[in-house]
Coordinates of C-alpha atoms in Angstrom, one line a residue:
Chain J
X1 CA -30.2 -8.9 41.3
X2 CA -31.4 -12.7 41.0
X3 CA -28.9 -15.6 41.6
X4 CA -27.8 -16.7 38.8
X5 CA -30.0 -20.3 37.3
X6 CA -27.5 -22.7 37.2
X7 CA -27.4 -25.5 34.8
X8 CA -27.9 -28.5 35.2
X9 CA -25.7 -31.3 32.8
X10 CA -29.3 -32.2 31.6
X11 CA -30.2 -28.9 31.0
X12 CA -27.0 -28.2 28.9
X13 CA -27.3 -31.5 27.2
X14 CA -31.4 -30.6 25.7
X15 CA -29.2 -27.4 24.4
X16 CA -27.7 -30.0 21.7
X17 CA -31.0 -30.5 20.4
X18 CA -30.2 -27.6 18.2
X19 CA -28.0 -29.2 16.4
X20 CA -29.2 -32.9 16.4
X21 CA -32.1 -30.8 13.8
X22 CA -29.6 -29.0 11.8
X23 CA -27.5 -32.2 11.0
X24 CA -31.7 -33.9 9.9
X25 CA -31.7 -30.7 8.0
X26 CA -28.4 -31.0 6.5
X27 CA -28.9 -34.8 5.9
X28 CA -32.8 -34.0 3.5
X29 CA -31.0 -31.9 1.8
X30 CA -28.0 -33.8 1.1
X31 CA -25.8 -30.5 1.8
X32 CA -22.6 -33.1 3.1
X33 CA -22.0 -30.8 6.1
X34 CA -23.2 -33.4 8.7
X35 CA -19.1 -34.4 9.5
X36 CA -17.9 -30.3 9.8
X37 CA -21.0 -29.8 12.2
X38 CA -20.3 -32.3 14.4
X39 CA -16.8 -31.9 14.7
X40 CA -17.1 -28.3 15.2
X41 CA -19.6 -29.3 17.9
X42 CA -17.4 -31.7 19.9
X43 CA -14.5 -29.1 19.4
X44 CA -16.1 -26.4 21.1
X45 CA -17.7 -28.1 23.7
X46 CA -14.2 -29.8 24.6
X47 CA -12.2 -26.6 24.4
X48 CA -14.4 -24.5 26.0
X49 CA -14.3 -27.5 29.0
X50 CA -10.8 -27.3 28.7
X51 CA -10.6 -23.5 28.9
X52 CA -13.3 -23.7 31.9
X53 CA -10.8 -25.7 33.8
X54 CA -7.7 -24.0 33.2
X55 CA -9.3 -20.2 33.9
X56 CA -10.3 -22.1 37.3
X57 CA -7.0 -23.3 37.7
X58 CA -5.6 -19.8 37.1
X59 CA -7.9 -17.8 38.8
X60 CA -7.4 -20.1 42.0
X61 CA -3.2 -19.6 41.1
X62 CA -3.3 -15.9 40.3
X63 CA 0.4 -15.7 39.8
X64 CA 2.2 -12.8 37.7
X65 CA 4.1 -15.5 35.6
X66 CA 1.2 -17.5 34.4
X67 CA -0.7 -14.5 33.5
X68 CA 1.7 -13.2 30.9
X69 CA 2.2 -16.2 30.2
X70 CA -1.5 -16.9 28.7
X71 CA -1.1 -13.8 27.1
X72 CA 2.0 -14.4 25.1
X73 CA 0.6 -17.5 24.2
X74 CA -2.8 -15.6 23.4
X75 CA -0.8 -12.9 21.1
X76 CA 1.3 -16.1 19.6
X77 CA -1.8 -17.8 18.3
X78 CA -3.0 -14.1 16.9
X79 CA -0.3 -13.5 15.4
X80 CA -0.3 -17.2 14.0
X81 CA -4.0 -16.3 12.8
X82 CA -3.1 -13.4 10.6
X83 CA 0.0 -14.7 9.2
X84 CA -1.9 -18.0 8.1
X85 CA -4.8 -15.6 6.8
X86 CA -2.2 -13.5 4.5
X87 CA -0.9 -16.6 2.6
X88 CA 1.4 -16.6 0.5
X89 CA 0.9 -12.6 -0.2
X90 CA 3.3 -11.8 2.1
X91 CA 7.5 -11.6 2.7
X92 CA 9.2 -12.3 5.7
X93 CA 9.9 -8.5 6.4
X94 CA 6.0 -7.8 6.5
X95 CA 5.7 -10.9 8.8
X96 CA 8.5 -8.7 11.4
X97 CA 6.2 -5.5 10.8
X98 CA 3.1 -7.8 11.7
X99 CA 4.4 -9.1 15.0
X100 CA 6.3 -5.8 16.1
X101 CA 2.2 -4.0 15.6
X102 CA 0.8 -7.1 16.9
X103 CA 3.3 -6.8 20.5
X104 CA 3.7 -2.9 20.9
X105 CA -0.2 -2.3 19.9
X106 CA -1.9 -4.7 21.6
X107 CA 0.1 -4.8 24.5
X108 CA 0.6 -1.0 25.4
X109 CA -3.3 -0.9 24.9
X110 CA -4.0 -3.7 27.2
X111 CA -1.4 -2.0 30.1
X112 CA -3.1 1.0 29.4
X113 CA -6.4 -0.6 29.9
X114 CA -5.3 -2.4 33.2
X115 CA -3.6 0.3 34.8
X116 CA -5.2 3.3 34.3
X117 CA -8.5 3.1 33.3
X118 CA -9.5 -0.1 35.5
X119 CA -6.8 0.4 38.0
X120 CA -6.5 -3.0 38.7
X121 CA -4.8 -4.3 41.5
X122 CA -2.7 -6.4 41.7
X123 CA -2.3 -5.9 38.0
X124 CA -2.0 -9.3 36.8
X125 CA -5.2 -10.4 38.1
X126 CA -6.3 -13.2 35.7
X127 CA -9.8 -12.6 36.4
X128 CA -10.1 -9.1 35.0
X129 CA -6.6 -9.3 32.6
X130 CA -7.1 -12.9 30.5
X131 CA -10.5 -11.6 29.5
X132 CA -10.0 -8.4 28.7
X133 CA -6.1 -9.2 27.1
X134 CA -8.3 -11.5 24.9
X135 CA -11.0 -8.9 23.7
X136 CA -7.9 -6.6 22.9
X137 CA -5.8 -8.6 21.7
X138 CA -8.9 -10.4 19.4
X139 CA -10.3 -7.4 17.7
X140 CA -6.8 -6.1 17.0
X141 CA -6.1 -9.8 15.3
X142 CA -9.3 -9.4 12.9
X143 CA -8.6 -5.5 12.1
X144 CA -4.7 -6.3 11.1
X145 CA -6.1 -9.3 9.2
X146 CA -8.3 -6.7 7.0
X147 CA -5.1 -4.1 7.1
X148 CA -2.6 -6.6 5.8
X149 CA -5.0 -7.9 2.7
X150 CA -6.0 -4.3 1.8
X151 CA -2.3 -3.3 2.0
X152 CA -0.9 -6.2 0.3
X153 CA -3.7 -6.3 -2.5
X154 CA -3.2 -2.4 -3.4
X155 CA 0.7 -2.6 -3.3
X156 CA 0.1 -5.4 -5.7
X157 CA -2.6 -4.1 -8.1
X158 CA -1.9 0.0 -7.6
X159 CA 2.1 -0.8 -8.9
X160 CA 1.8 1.3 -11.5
X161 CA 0.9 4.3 -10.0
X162 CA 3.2 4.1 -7.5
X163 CA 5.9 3.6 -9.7
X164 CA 4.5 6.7 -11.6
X165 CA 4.8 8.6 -9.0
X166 CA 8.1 7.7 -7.8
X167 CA 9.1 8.7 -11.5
X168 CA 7.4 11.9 -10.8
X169 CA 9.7 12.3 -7.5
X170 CA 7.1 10.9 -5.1
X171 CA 9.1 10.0 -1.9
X172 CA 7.7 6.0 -1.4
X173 CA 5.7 8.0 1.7
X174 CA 3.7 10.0 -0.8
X175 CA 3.6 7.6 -3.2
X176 CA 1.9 4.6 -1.5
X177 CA -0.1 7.4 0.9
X178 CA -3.3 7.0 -0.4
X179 CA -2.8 3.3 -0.1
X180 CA -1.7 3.1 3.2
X181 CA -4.9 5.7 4.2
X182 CA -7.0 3.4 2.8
X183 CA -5.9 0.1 4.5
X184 CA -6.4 1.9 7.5
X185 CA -9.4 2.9 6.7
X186 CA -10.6 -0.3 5.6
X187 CA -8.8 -1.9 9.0
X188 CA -11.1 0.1 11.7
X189 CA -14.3 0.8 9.8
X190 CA -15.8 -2.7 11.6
X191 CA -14.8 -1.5 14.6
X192 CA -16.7 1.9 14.1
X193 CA -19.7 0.1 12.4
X194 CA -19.8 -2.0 15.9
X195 CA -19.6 0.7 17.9
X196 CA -23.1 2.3 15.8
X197 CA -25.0 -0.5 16.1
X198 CA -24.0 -1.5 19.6
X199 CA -26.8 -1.4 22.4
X200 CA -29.6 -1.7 19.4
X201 CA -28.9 -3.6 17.0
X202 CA -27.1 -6.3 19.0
X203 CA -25.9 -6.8 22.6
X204 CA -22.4 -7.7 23.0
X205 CA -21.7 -10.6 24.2
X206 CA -19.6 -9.7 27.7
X207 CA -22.2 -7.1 28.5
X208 CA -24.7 -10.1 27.6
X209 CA -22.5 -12.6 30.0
X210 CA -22.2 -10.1 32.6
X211 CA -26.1 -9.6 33.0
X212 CA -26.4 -13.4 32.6
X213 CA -24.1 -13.7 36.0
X214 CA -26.0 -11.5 38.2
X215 CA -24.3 -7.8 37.4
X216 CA -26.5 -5.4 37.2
X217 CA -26.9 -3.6 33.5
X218 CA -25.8 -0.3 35.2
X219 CA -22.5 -1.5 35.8
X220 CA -22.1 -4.2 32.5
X221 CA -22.2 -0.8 30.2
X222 CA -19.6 0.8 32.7
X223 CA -17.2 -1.8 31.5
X224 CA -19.3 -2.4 27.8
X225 CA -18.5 1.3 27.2
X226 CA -14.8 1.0 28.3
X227 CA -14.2 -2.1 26.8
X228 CA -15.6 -0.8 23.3
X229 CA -13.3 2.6 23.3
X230 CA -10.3 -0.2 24.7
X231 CA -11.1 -2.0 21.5
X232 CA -11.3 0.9 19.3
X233 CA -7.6 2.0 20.7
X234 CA -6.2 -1.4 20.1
X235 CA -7.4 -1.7 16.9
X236 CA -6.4 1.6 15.3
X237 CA -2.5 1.6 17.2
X238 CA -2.1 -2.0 15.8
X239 CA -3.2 -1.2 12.4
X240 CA -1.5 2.3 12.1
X241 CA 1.7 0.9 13.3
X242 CA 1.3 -1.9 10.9
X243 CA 0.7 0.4 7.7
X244 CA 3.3 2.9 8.7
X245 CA 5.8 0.2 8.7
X246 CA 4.2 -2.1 6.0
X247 CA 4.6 0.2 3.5
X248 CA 8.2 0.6 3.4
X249 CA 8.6 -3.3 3.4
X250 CA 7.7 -2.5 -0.5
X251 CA 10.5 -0.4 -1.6
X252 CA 14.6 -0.8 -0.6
X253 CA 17.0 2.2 0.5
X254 CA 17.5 3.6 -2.5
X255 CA 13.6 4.6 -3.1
X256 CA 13.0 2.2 -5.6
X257 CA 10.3 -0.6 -5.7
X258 CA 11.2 -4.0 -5.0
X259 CA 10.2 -6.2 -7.5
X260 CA 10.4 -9.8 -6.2
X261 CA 11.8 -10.2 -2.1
Chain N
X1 CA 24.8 15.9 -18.3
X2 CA 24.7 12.2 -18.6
X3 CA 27.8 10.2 -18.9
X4 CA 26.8 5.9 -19.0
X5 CA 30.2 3.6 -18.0
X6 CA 30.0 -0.3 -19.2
X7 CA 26.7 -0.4 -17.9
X8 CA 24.8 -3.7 -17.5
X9 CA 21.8 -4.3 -16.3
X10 CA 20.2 -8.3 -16.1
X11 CA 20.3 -8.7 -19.6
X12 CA 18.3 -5.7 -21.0
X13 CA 20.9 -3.2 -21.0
X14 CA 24.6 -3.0 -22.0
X15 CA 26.2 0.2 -22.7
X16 CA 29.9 0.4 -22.9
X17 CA 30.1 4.8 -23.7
X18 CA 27.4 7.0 -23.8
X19 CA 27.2 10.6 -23.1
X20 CA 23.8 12.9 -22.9
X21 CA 24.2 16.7 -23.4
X22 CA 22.5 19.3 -21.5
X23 CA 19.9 21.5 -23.0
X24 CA 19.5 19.2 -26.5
X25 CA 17.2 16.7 -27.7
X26 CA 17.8 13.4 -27.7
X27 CA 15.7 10.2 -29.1
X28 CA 16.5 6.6 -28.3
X29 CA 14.8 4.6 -31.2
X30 CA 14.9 0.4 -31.4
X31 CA 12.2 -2.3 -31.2
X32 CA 10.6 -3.3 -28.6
X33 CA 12.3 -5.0 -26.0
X34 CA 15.5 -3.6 -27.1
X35 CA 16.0 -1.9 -23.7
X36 CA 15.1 1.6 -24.3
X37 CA 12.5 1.9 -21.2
X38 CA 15.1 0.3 -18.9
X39 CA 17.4 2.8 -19.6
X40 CA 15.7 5.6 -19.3
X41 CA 15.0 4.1 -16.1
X42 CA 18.0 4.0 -15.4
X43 CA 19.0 7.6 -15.7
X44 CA 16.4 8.6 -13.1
X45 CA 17.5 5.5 -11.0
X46 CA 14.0 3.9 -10.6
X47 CA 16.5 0.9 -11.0
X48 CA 20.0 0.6 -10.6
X49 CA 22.8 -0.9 -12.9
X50 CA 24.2 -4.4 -11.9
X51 CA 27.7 -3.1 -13.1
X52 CA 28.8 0.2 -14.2
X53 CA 28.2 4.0 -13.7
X54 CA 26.0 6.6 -14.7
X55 CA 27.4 9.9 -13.9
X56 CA 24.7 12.9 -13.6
X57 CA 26.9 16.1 -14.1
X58 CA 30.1 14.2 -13.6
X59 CA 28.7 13.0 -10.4
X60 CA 27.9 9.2 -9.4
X61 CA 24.2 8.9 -9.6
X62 CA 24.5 6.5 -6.8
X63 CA 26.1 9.0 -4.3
X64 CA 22.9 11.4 -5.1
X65 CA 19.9 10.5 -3.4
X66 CA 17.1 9.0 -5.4
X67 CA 14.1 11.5 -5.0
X68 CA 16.2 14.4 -5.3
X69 CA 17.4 13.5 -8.7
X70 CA 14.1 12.2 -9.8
X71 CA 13.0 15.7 -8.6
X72 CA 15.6 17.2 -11.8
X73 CA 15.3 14.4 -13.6
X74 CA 11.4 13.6 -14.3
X75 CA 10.5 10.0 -16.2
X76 CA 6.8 9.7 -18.4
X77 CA 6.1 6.1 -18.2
X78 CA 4.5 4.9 -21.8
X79 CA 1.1 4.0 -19.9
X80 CA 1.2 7.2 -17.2
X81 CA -1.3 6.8 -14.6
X82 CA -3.6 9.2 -13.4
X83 CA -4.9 10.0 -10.0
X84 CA -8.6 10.5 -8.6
X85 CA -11.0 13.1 -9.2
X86 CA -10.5 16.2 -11.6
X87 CA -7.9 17.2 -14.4
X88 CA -6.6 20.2 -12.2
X89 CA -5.9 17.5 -9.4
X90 CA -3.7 15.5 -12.4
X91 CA -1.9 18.8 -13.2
X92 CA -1.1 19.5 -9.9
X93 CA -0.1 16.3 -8.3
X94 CA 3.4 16.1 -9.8
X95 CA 4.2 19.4 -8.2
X96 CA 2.9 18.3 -5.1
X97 CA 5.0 14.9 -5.3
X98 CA 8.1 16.5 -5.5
X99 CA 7.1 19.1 -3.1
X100 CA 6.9 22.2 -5.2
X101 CA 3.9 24.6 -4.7
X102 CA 1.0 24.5 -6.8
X103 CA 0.6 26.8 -9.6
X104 CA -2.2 28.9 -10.9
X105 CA -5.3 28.5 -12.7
X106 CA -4.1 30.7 -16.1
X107 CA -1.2 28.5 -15.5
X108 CA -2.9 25.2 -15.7
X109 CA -5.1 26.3 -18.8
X110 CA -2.0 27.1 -20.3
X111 CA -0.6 23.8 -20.3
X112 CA -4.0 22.4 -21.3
X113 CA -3.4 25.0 -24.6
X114 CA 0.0 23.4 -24.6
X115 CA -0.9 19.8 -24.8
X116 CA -4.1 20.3 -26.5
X117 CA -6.1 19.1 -24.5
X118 CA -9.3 20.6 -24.3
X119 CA -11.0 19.4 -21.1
X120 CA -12.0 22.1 -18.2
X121 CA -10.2 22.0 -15.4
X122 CA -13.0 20.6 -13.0
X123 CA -13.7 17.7 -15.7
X124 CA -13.4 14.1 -14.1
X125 CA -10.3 12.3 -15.7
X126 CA -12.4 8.9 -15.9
X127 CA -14.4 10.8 -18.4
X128 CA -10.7 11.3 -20.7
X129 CA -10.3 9.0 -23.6
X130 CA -6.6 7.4 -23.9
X131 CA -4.9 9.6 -26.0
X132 CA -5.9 12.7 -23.6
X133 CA -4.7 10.5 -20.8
X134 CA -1.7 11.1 -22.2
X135 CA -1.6 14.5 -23.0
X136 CA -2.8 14.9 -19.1
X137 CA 0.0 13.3 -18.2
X138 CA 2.7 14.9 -20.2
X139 CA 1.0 18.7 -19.1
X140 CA 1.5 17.3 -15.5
X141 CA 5.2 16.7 -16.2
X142 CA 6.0 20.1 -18.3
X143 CA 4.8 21.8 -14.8
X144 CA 6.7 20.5 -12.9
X145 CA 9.6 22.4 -14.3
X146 CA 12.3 20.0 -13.8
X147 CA 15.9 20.3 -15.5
X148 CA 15.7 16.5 -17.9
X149 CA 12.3 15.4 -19.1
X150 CA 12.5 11.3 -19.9
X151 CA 9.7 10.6 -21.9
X152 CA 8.5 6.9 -22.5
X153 CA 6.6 7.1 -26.2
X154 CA 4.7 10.1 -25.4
X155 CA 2.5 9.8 -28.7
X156 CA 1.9 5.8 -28.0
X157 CA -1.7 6.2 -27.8
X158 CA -2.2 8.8 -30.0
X159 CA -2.5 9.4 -33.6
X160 CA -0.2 10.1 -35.9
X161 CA -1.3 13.9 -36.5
X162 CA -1.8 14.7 -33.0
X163 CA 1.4 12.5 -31.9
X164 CA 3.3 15.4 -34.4
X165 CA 1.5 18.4 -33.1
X166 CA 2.0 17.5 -29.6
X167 CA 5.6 16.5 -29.9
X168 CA 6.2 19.7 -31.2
X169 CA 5.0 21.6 -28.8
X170 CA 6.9 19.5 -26.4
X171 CA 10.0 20.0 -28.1
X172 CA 9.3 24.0 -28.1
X173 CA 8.5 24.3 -24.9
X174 CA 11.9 22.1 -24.2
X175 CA 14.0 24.5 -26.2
X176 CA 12.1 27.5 -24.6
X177 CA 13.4 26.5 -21.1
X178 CA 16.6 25.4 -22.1
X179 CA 15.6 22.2 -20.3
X180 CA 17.0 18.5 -21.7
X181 CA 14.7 16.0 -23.1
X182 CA 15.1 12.3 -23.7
X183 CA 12.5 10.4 -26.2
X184 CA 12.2 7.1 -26.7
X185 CA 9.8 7.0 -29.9
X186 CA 9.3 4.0 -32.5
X187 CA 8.8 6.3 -35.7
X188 CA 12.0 7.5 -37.5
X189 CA 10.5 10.7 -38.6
X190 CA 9.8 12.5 -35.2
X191 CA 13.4 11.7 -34.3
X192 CA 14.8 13.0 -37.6
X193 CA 13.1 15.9 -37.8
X194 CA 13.3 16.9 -33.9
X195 CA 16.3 15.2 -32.1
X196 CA 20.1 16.6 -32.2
X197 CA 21.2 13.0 -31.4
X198 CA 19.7 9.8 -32.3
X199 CA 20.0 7.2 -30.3
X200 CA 19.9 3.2 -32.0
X201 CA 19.4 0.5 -29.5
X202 CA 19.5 -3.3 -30.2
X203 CA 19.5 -6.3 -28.2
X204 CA 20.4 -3.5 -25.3
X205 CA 23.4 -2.3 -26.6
X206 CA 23.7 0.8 -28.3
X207 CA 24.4 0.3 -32.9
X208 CA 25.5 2.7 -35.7
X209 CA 27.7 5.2 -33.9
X210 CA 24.8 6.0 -31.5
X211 CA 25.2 8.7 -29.0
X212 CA 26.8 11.0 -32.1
X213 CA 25.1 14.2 -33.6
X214 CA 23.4 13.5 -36.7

């Protein structure tokens, strides 16, 4: 394998040429986006810099702590995320359900990942744990996002039935079952769709980094593949747990629906 | 069967004495918003009194658990809704809801016979107009068999002849089983002709000597 080209600040900097044309672009046509495209600019340049610096700084630590660490604070921005995302839609009891998935999910997924089918040693190594915590912990974020709209939305709009079905001695399992199946569904049908088009319709992007940095593409699908059914396992435990416990949020001991928490 | 103790609930419902027989017929007439749905969802405890008791053969309905009495005592909604795919799959779901075993297919076209409803069984139910929503939805209920039927204006959307025929049959097949039925209905005439007791509501509360045998 080649070294890998290193860039040069000059280099980097004729990159930004991209977007000095979109904002002429943006500026004929009078679209008003020239503010939002340059501060998204200057704020992923600086966090990525930022991030650059303090993966160096962990990598060179490599301490237990400071690894669980990121990934609490990883999980707590996720969690964050999806809360935000739901609005107003959602009670304080689905907000529990939603960080109890996010936590067991995620993180008996990433273990899993770690331990047995990387067998990484020692365990917490930042290098191969922060990045791979992320993608898990990431994908899980966006398919719960989809779960807890789908979920929230039917409870909402399919109240009727429900309550029809209650009246017709419907446990609230049976009754909202066809719901729940379908906000799962909904939940992990991106991460399936991914999985089709992966390798020929697009490249993901670590496989994509790896080959960048020298690895040879042998070895990037090794972990591509892995990485993808790691994905696919964090996504689906997060979303089931979060259906089989969102549900119930909807209706109190005495099998009745709630009207207003 | 039923026995209602100064029940209140928000400020819908507020009956002081009212007792339900077993095996007889019994319409709750009023205008709307007088509090006749809530109390029929009462007696099958999709809600639950804010003060007071309702006694379900002399026993507490809050000491009996909630599906298990919805499972004897079955509740129509005025706008029933129906499930995906085919007419058999509405006839059979309430079975399957309260975990009783499906029946038959001379069964099912029995009940369509019943309710006059003359779709097949592999028809699509978004192909049913309103008024054989209904009657769908009332066949669904009669096979389930339960001990109480509560039904919310079962002839709402449907006309005035088939509203009689229907309710007819309803009220044989009732009688047949020796099962109990509750009606809430808006036109005098059905309750005269069919109920033992007639039930007045007003404002919630319960006029004219109601709960008492005509």
């Amino acid at each position: 394998m080649n070294d890998i080209i290193q860039l040069t600040l000059y280099q980097l900097g004729a990159a930004f040429i991209f977007v000095i044309v979109l904002l002429i672009i943006v500026k004929i046509r009078k679209l008003k986006r020239e503010t939002l495209l340059i501060i998204a600019t200057l704020r992923m340049t600086v966090q990525l810099v930022i991030v650059g610096y303090v993966l160096v700084f962990l990598f060179d630590v490599s301490h237990p702590l400071l690894t669980v660490l990121v990934i609490l604070i990883m999980e707590a921005f996720a969690i964050y995320t999806i809360i935000k995302r739901a609005g107003k839609h959602i009670n304080k009891a689905l907000k529990r359900i939603i960080v109890i998935s996010m936590l067991s999910g995620t993180l008996i997924s990433v273990l899993y990942f770690i331990v047995v089918v990387i067998g990484l040693s020692p365990w917490y190594d930042p290098q191969y744990f922060i990045p791979i915590a992320g993608m898990l912990i990431g994908n899980a974020m966006t398919g719960i996002s989809i779960g807890v709209n789908k979920l929230t939305q039917d409870m909402t709009t399919h109240k009727a039935s429900i309550e029809n079905a209650l009246m017709l001695g419907a446990t609230p399992k049976k009754a909202s079952k066809h719901l729940v199946d379908q906000a799962f569904d909904a939940a992990i049908i991106p991460t399936i769709n991914s999985m089709l088009g992966m390798g020929i319709i697009f490249l993901p992007g670590m496989m994509t980094g790896q080959i960048l940095s020298g690895v040879s593409p042998l070895t990037a699908i090794e972990y591509q593949i892995a990485i993808m059914l790691g994905i696919l396992g964090s996504v689906s435990l997060t979303v089931l747990l979060f259906v089989q416990l969102g549900y119930k949020t909807y209706f109190n001991d005495q099998a009745q629906l709630k009207y207003k928490e | 069967m039923f026995t209602l103790k100064n029940v209140r609930y928000k400020h819908i419902v507020k009956v002081d004495n009212l007792s339900i027989e077993s095996e007889k017929i019994t319409c709750i007439l009023g205008k709307s918003g007088a509090g006749k749905t809530t109390l029929l969802k009462l007696l099958n405890k999709m809600i639950t009194p804010d003060e007071g008791t309702i006694f379900f053969h002399d026993k507490p309905i809050d000491t009996i658990d909630s599906v298990a009495l919805r499972r004897q005592v079955v509740m129509l909604a005025q706008t029933p809704s129906l499930y995906p795919h085919t007419v058999e799959d509405n006839l059979q779901i309430g079975r399957l809801f309260s975990d009783k075993a499906p029946v038959d297919v001379d069964h099912l076209k029995r009940m369509l016979q019943i309710v006059e409803l003359n779709k097949a069984l592999s028809d699509e139910v978004d192909t049913l107009s309103g008024g054989e929503k209904q009657r769908l939805a009332l066949g669904r209920m009669l096979l389930m068999k339960p001990d109480v039927y509560l039904l919310d204006e079962p002839s709402a959307s449907l006309d005035e002849q088939t509203a009689n025929l229907i309710i007819k049959q309803v009220v044989e097949y009732t009688k047949k089983h020796q099962k109990t039925l509750i009606m809430i209905t808006h036109q005098d005439t059905i309750a005269k002709r069919y109920a033992d007791t007639i039930i007045n509501m007003v404002d919630g509360q319960l006029v004219q000597g109601g709960g008492v045998r005509e």
